[in-house]
Rosetta silent file (secondary structure, phi, psi, omega in degrees, C-alpha in Angstrom):
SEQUENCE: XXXXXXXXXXXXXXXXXXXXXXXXXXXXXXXXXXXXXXXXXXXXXXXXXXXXXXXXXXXXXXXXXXXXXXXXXXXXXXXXXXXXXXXXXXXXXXXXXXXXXXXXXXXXXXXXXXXXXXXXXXXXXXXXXXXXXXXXXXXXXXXXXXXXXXXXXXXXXXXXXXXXXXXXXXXXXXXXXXXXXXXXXXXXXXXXXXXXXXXXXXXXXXXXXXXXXXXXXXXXXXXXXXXXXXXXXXXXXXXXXXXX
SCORE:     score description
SCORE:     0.000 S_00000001
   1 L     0.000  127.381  163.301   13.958   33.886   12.469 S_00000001
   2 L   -32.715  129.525  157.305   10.746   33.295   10.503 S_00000001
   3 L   -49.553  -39.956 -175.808   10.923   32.137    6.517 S_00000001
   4 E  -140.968  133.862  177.233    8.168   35.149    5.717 S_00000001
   5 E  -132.865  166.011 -152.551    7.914   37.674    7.794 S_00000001
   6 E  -175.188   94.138 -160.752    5.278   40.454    7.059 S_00000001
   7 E  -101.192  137.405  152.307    5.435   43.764    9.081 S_00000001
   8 L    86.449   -0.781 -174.642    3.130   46.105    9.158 S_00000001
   9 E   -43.425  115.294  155.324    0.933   45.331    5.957 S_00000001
  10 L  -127.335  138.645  166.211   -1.828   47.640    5.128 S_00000001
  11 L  -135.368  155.029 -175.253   -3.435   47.570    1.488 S_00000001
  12 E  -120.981  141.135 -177.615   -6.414   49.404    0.010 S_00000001
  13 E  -107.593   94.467 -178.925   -8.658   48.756   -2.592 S_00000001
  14 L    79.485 -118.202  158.591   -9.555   52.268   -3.480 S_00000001
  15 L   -71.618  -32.787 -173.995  -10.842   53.952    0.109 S_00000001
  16 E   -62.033   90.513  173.448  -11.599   50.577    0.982 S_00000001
  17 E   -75.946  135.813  160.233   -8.771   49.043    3.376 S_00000001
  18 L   -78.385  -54.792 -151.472   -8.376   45.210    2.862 S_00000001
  19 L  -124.551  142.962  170.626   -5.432   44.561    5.134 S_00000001
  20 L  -122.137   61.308  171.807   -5.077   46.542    8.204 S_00000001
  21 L    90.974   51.921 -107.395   -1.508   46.600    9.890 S_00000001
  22 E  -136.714   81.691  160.781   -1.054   43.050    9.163 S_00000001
  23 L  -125.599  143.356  147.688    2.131   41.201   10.845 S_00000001
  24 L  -102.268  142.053  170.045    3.018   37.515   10.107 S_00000001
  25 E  -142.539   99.234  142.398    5.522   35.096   10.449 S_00000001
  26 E   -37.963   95.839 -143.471    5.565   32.173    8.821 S_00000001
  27 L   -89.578 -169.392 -171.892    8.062   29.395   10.170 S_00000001
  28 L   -79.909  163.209  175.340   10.252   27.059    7.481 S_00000001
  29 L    23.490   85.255 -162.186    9.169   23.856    6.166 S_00000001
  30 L  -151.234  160.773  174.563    5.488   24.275    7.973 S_00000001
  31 E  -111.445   79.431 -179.119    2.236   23.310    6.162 S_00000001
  32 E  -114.057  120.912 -168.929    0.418   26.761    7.127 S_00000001
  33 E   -99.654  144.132  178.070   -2.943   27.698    6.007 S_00000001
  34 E   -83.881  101.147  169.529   -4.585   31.411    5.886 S_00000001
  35 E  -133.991  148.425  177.346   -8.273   31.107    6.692 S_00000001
  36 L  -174.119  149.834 -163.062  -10.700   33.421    7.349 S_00000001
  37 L   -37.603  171.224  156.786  -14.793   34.557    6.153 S_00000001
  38 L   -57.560  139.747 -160.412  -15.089   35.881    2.239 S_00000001
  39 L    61.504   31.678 -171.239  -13.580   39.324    2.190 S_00000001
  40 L   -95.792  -29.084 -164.889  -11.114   38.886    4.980 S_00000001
  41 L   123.704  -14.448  164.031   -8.147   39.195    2.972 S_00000001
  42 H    -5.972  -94.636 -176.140   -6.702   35.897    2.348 S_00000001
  43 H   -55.721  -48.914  170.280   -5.998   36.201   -1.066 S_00000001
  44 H   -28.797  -40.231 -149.011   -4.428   40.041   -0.955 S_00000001
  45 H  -104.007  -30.408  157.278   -2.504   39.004    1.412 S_00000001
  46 H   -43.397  -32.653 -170.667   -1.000   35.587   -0.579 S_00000001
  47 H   -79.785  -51.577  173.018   -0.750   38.454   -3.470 S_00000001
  48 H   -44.134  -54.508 -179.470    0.721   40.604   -1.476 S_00000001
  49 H   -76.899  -43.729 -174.506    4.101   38.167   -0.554 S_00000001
  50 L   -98.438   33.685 -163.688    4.249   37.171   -3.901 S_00000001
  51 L    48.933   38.254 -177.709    4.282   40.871   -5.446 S_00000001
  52 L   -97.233  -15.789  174.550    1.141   40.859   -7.431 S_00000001
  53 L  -140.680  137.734 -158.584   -0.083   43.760   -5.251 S_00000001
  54 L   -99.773  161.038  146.218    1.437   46.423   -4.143 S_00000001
  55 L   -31.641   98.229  155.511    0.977   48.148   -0.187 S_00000001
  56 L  -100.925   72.532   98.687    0.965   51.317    1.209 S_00000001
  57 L  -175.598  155.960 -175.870    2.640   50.373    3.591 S_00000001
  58 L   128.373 -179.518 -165.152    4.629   47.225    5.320 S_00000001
  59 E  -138.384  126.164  174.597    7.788   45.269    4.707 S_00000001
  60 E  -114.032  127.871 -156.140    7.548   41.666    3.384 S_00000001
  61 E  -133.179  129.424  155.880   11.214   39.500    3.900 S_00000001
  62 E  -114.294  122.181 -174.288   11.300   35.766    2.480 S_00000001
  63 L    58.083   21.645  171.382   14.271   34.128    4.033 S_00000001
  64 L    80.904   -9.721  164.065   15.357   37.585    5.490 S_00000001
  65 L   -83.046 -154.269  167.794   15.542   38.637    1.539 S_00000001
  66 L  -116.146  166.663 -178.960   13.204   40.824   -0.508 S_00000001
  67 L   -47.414  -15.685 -161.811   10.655   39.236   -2.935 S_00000001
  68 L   -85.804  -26.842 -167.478   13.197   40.152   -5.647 S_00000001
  69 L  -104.247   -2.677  160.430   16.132   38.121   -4.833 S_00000001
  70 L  -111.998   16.854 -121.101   13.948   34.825   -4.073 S_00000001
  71 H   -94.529  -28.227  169.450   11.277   35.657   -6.677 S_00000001
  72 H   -51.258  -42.142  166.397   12.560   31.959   -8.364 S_00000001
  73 H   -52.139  -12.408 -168.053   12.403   30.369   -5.744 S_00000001
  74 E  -118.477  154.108  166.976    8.282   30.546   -5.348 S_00000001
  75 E  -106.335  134.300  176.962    5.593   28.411   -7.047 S_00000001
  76 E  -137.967  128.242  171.202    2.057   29.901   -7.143 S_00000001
  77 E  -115.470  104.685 -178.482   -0.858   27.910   -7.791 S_00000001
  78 L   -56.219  153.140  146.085   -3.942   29.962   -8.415 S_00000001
  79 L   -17.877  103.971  151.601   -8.041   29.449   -7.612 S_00000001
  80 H   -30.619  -76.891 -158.230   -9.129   26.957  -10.456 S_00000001
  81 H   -67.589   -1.847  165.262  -11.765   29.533  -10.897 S_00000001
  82 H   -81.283   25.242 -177.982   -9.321   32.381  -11.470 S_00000001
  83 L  -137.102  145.038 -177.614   -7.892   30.762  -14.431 S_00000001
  84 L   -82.656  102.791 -177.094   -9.265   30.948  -18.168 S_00000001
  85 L   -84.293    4.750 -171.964   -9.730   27.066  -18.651 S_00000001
  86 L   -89.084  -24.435  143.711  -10.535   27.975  -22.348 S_00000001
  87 L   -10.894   91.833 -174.195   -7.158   28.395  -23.445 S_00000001
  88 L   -47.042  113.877 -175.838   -5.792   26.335  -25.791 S_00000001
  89 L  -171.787  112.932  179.696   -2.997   24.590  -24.060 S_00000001
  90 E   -89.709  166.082 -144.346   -2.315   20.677  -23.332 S_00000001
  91 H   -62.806  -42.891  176.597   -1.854   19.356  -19.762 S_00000001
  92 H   -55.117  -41.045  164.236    2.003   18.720  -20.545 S_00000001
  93 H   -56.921  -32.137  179.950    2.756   22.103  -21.762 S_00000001
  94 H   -54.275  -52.903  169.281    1.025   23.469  -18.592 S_00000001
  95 H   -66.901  -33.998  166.974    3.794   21.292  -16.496 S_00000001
  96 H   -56.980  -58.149 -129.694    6.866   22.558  -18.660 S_00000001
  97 H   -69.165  -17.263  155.031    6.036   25.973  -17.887 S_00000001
  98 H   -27.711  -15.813  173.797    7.304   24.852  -14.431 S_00000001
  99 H   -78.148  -36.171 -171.302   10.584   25.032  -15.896 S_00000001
 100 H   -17.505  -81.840 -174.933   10.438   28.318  -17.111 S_00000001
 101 H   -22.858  -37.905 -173.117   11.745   29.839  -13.855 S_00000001
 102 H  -104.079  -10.142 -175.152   15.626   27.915  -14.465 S_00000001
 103 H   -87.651  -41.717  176.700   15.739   27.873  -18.388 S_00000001
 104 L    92.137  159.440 -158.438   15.582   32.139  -18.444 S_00000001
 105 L   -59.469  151.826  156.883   13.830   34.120  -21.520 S_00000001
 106 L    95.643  -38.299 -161.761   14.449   32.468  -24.856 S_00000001
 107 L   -87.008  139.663  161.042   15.735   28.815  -24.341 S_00000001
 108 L   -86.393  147.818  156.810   13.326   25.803  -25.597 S_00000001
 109 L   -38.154  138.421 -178.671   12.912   22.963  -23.006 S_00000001
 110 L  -101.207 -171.483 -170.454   15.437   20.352  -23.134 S_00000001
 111 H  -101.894  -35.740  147.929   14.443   16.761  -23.316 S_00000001
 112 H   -78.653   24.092  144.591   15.319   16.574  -19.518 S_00000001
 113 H   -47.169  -68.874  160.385   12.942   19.147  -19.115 S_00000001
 114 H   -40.679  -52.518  113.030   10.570   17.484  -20.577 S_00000001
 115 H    14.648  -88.201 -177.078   11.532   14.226  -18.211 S_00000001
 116 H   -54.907  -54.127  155.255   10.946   15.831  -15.617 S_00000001
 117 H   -66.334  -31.566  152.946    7.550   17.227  -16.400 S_00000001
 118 H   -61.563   -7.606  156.628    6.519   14.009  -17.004 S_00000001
 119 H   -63.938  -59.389 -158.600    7.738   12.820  -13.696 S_00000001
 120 H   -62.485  -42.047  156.615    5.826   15.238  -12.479 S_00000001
 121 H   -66.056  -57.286 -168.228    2.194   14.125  -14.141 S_00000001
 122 H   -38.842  -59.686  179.633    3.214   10.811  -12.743 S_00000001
 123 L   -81.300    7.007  152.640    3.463   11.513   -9.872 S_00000001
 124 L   -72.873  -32.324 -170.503   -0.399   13.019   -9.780 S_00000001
 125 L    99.581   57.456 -171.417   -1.575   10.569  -11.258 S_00000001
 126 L  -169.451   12.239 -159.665   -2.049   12.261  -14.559 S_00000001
 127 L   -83.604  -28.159 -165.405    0.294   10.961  -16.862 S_00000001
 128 L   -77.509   -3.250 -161.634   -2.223    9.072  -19.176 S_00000001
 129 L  -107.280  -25.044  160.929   -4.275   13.025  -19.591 S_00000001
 130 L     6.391  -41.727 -145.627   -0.707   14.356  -20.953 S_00000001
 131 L  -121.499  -13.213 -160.715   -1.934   14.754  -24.449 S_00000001
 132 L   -94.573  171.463 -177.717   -5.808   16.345  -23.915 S_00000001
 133 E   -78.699 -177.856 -147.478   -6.195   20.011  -23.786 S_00000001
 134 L  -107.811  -56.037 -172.275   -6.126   21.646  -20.033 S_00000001
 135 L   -78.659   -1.359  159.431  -10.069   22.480  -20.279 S_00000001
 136 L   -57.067  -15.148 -153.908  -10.947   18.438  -20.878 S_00000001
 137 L  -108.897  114.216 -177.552   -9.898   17.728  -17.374 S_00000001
 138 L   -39.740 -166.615  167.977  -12.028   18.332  -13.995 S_00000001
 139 H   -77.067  -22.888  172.179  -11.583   20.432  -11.427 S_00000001
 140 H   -76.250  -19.801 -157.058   -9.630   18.334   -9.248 S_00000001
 141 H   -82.890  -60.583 -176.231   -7.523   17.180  -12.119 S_00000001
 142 H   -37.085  -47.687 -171.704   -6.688   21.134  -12.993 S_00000001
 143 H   -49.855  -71.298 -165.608   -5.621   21.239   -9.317 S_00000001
 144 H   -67.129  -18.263 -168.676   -2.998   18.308  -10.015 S_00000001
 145 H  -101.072  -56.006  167.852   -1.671   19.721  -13.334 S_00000001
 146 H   -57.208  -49.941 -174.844   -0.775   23.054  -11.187 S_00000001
 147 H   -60.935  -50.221  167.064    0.855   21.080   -8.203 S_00000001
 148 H   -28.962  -56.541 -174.104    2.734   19.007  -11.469 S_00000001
 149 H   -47.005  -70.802 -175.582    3.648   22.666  -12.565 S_00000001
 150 H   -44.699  -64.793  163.968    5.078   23.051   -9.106 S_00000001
 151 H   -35.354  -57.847  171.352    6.684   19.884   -8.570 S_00000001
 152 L   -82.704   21.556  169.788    8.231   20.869  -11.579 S_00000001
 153 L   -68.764  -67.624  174.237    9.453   23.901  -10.445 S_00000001
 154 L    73.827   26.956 -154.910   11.292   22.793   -7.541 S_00000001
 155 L  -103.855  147.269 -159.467   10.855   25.832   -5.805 S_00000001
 156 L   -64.945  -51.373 -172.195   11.818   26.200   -2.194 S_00000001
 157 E  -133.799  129.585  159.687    8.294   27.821   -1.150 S_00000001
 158 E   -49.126  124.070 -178.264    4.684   26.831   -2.388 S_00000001
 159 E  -139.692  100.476  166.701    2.089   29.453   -2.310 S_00000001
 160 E  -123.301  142.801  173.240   -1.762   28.138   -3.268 S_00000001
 161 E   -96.707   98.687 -154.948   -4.750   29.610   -3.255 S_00000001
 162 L    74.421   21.142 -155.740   -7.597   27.296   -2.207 S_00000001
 163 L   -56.794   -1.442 -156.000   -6.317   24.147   -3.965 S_00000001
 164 L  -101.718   -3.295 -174.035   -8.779   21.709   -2.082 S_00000001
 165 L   -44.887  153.252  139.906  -11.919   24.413   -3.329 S_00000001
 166 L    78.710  -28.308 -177.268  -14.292   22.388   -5.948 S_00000001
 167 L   -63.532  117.660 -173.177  -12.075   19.364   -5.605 S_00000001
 168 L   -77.798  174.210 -165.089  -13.642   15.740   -5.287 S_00000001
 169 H   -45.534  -78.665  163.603  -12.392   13.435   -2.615 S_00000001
 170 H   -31.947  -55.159 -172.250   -9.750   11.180   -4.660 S_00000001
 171 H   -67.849  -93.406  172.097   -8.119   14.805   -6.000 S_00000001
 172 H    16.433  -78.924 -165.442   -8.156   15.815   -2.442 S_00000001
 173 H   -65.293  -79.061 -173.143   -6.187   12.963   -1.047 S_00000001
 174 H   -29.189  -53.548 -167.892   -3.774   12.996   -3.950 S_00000001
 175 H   -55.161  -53.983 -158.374   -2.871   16.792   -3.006 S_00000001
 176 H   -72.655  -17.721 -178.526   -2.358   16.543    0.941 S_00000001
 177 H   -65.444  -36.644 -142.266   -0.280   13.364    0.122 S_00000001
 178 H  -105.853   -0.898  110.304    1.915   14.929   -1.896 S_00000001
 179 H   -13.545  -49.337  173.370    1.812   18.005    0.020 S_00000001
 180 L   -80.161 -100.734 -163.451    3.174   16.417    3.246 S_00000001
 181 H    13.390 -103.257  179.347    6.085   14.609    0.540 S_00000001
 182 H    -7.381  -38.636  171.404    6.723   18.089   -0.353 S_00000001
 183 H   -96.654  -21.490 -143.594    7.557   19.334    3.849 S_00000001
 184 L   -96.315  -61.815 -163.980    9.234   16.015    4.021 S_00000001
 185 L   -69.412  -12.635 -144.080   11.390   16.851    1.188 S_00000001
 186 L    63.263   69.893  177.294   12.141   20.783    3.109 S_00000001
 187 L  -108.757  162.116  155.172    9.659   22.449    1.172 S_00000001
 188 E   -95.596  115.342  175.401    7.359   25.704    2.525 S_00000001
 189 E  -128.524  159.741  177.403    4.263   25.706    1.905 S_00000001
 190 E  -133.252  171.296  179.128    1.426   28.274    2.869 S_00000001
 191 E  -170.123  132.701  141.829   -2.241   27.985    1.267 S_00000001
 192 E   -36.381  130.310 -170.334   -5.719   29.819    1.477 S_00000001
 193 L  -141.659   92.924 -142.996   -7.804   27.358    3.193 S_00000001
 194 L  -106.585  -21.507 -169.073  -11.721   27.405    3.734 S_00000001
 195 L   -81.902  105.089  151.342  -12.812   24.150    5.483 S_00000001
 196 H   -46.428  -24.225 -179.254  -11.707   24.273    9.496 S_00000001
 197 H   -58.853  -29.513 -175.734  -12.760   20.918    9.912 S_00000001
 198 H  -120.131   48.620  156.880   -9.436   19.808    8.226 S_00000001
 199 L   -70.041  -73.138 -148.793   -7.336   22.661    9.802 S_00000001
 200 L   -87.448    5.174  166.042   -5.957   20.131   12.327 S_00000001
 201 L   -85.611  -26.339 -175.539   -5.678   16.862    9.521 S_00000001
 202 L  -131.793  -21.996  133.317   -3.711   18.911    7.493 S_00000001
 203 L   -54.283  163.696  159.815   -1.779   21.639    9.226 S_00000001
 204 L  -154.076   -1.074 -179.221    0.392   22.139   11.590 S_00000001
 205 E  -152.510  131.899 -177.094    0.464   26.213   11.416 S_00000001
 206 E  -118.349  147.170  166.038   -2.880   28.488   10.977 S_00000001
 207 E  -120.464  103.205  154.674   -2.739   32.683   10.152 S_00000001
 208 E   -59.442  109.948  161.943   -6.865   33.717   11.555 S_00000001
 209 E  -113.998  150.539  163.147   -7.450   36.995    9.452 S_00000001
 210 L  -154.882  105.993 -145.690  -10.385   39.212    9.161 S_00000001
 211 L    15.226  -26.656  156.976   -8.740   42.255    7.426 S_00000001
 212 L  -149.269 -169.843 -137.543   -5.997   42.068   10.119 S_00000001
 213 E   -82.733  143.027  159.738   -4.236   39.126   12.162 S_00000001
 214 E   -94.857  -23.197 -170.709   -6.127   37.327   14.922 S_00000001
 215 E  -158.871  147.936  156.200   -3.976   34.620   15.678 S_00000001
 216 E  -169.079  124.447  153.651   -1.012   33.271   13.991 S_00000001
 217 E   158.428 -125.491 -157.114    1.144   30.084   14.603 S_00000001
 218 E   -71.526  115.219  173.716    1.233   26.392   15.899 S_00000001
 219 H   -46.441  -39.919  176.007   -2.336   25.110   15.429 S_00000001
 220 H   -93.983   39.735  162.324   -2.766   23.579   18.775 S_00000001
 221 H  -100.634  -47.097  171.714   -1.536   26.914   20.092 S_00000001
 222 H  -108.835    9.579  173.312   -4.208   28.585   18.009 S_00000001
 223 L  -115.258  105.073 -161.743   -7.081   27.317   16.934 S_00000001
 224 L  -123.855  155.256  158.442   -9.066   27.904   19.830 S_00000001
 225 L   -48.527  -67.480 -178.481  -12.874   28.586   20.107 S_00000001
 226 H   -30.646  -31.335  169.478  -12.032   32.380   21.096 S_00000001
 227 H  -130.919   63.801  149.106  -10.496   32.784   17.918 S_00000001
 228 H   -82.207  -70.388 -175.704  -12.621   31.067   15.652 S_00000001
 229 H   -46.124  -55.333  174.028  -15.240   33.302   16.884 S_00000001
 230 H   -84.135   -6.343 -168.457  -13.724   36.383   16.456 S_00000001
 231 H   -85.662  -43.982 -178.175  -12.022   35.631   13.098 S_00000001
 232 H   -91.821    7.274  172.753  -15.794   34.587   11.676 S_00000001
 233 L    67.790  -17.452 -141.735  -17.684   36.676   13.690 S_00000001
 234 L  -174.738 -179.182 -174.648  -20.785   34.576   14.373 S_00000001
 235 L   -88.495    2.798 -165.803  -22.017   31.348   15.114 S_00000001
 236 L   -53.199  -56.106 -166.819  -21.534   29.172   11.870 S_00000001
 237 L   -83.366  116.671  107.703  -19.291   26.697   12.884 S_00000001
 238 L    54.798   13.048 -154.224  -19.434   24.037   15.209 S_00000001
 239 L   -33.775  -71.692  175.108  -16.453   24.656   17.005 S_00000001
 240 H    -7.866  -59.940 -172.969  -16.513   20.901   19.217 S_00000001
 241 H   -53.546  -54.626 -116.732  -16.121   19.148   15.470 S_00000001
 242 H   -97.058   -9.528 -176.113  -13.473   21.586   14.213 S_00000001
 243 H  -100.114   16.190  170.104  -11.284   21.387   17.724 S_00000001
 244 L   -47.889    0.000    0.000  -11.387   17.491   17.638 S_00000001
């Protein structure tokens, strides 16, 4: 049986369908990325699994439960640009809130909480930035201060949206390292993903969307010209580079 399975999705923005009859299945411990043009559905449908939007109509199951009864269990790391970097807030506090999820309303952070988030910049690479406010830091850095979050979390399945967008090369690197760690350790992870060139360095399971599914599973089962081509419509890529 699939970790997320995801029957039947359709959501509308107004008149406007996003998602059109939408089934997935995600397998366990899998590195699987969602890619597809701007306006395919990507994020809705990451939104979607983790209840931020609701359907009319399909059935979404994580680990054969509903979203309600694992809802602890998930990490979500947002678009750098969907987050208000203006916020007063320093890079440590960002990584506690990773905690949140096991302390329950009300309780202050314990000092190993705090331990643990600081494991957690460490092991980004971020421990010396601890102290500065959360908008001092680049975009790749922000990236690592959310994965920190995560890490500190401990949560069974990973959900990100774009983390490698805007990110330089050294940020990059950091993530997919610690990313594999992270399936090593039995982790899930799924992620919005825009470059295909590094579909097959850093997968191992692709979901093709363009409002509904074109392909979904084991990357060298599915990332084929044929559905490159129909998921983007057109000629942009290169397919020879991206099936290298």
């Amino acid at each position: 049986m699939s970790y997320i399975h995801v029957e039947d999705l359709t959501v509308s923005y107004g008149e406007s369908p996003v998602l059109w009859d939408v089934d997935v299945d995600i397998e366990r411990n899998a590195i699987t990325a969602i890619v597809g043009p701007n306006g395919a559905g990507k994020s809705t449908l990451l939104k979607c699994i983790l209840g931020f939007i609701k359907s009319i109509s399909g059935v979404i199951t994580i680990d054969g439960k509903s979203l309600a009864e694992v809802r602890k269990q998930i990490a979500y790391i947002p678009q750098v640009s969907a987050v208000n970097w203006n916020f007063p807030i320093r890079v440590k506090d960002v990584v506690l809130m990773g905690r949140y999820a096991s302390l329950g309303w009300l309780k202050w952070p314990r000092k190993k909480d705090k331990e643990l988030a600081h494991e957690a910049l460490c092991e980004m690479g971020l421990e010396e930035f601890e102290n500065r406010q959360i908008s001092q830091l680049s975009g790749g850095q922000k990236q690592r201060v959310f994965i920190a979050r995560a890490l500190c979390h401990d949560a069974d399945l990973i959900v990100m949206d774009e983390p490698l967008a805007g990110v330089d090369q050294t940020s990059e690197q950091i993530i997919m390292n610690k990313i594999k760690e992270l399936q090593k350790a039995g982790k899930t992870i799924v992620c919005v993903h825009h470059d295909l060139h590094t579909l097959k360095k850093y997968f191992d399971h692709v979901v093709f969307i363009n409002k509904y599914v074109i392909a979904n599973g084991k990357i060298d089962d599915v990332l084929t010209e044929e559905n490159i081509r129909k998921t983007y419509q057109n000629d942009k890529y290169n397919t020879d580079t991206i099936l290298l």
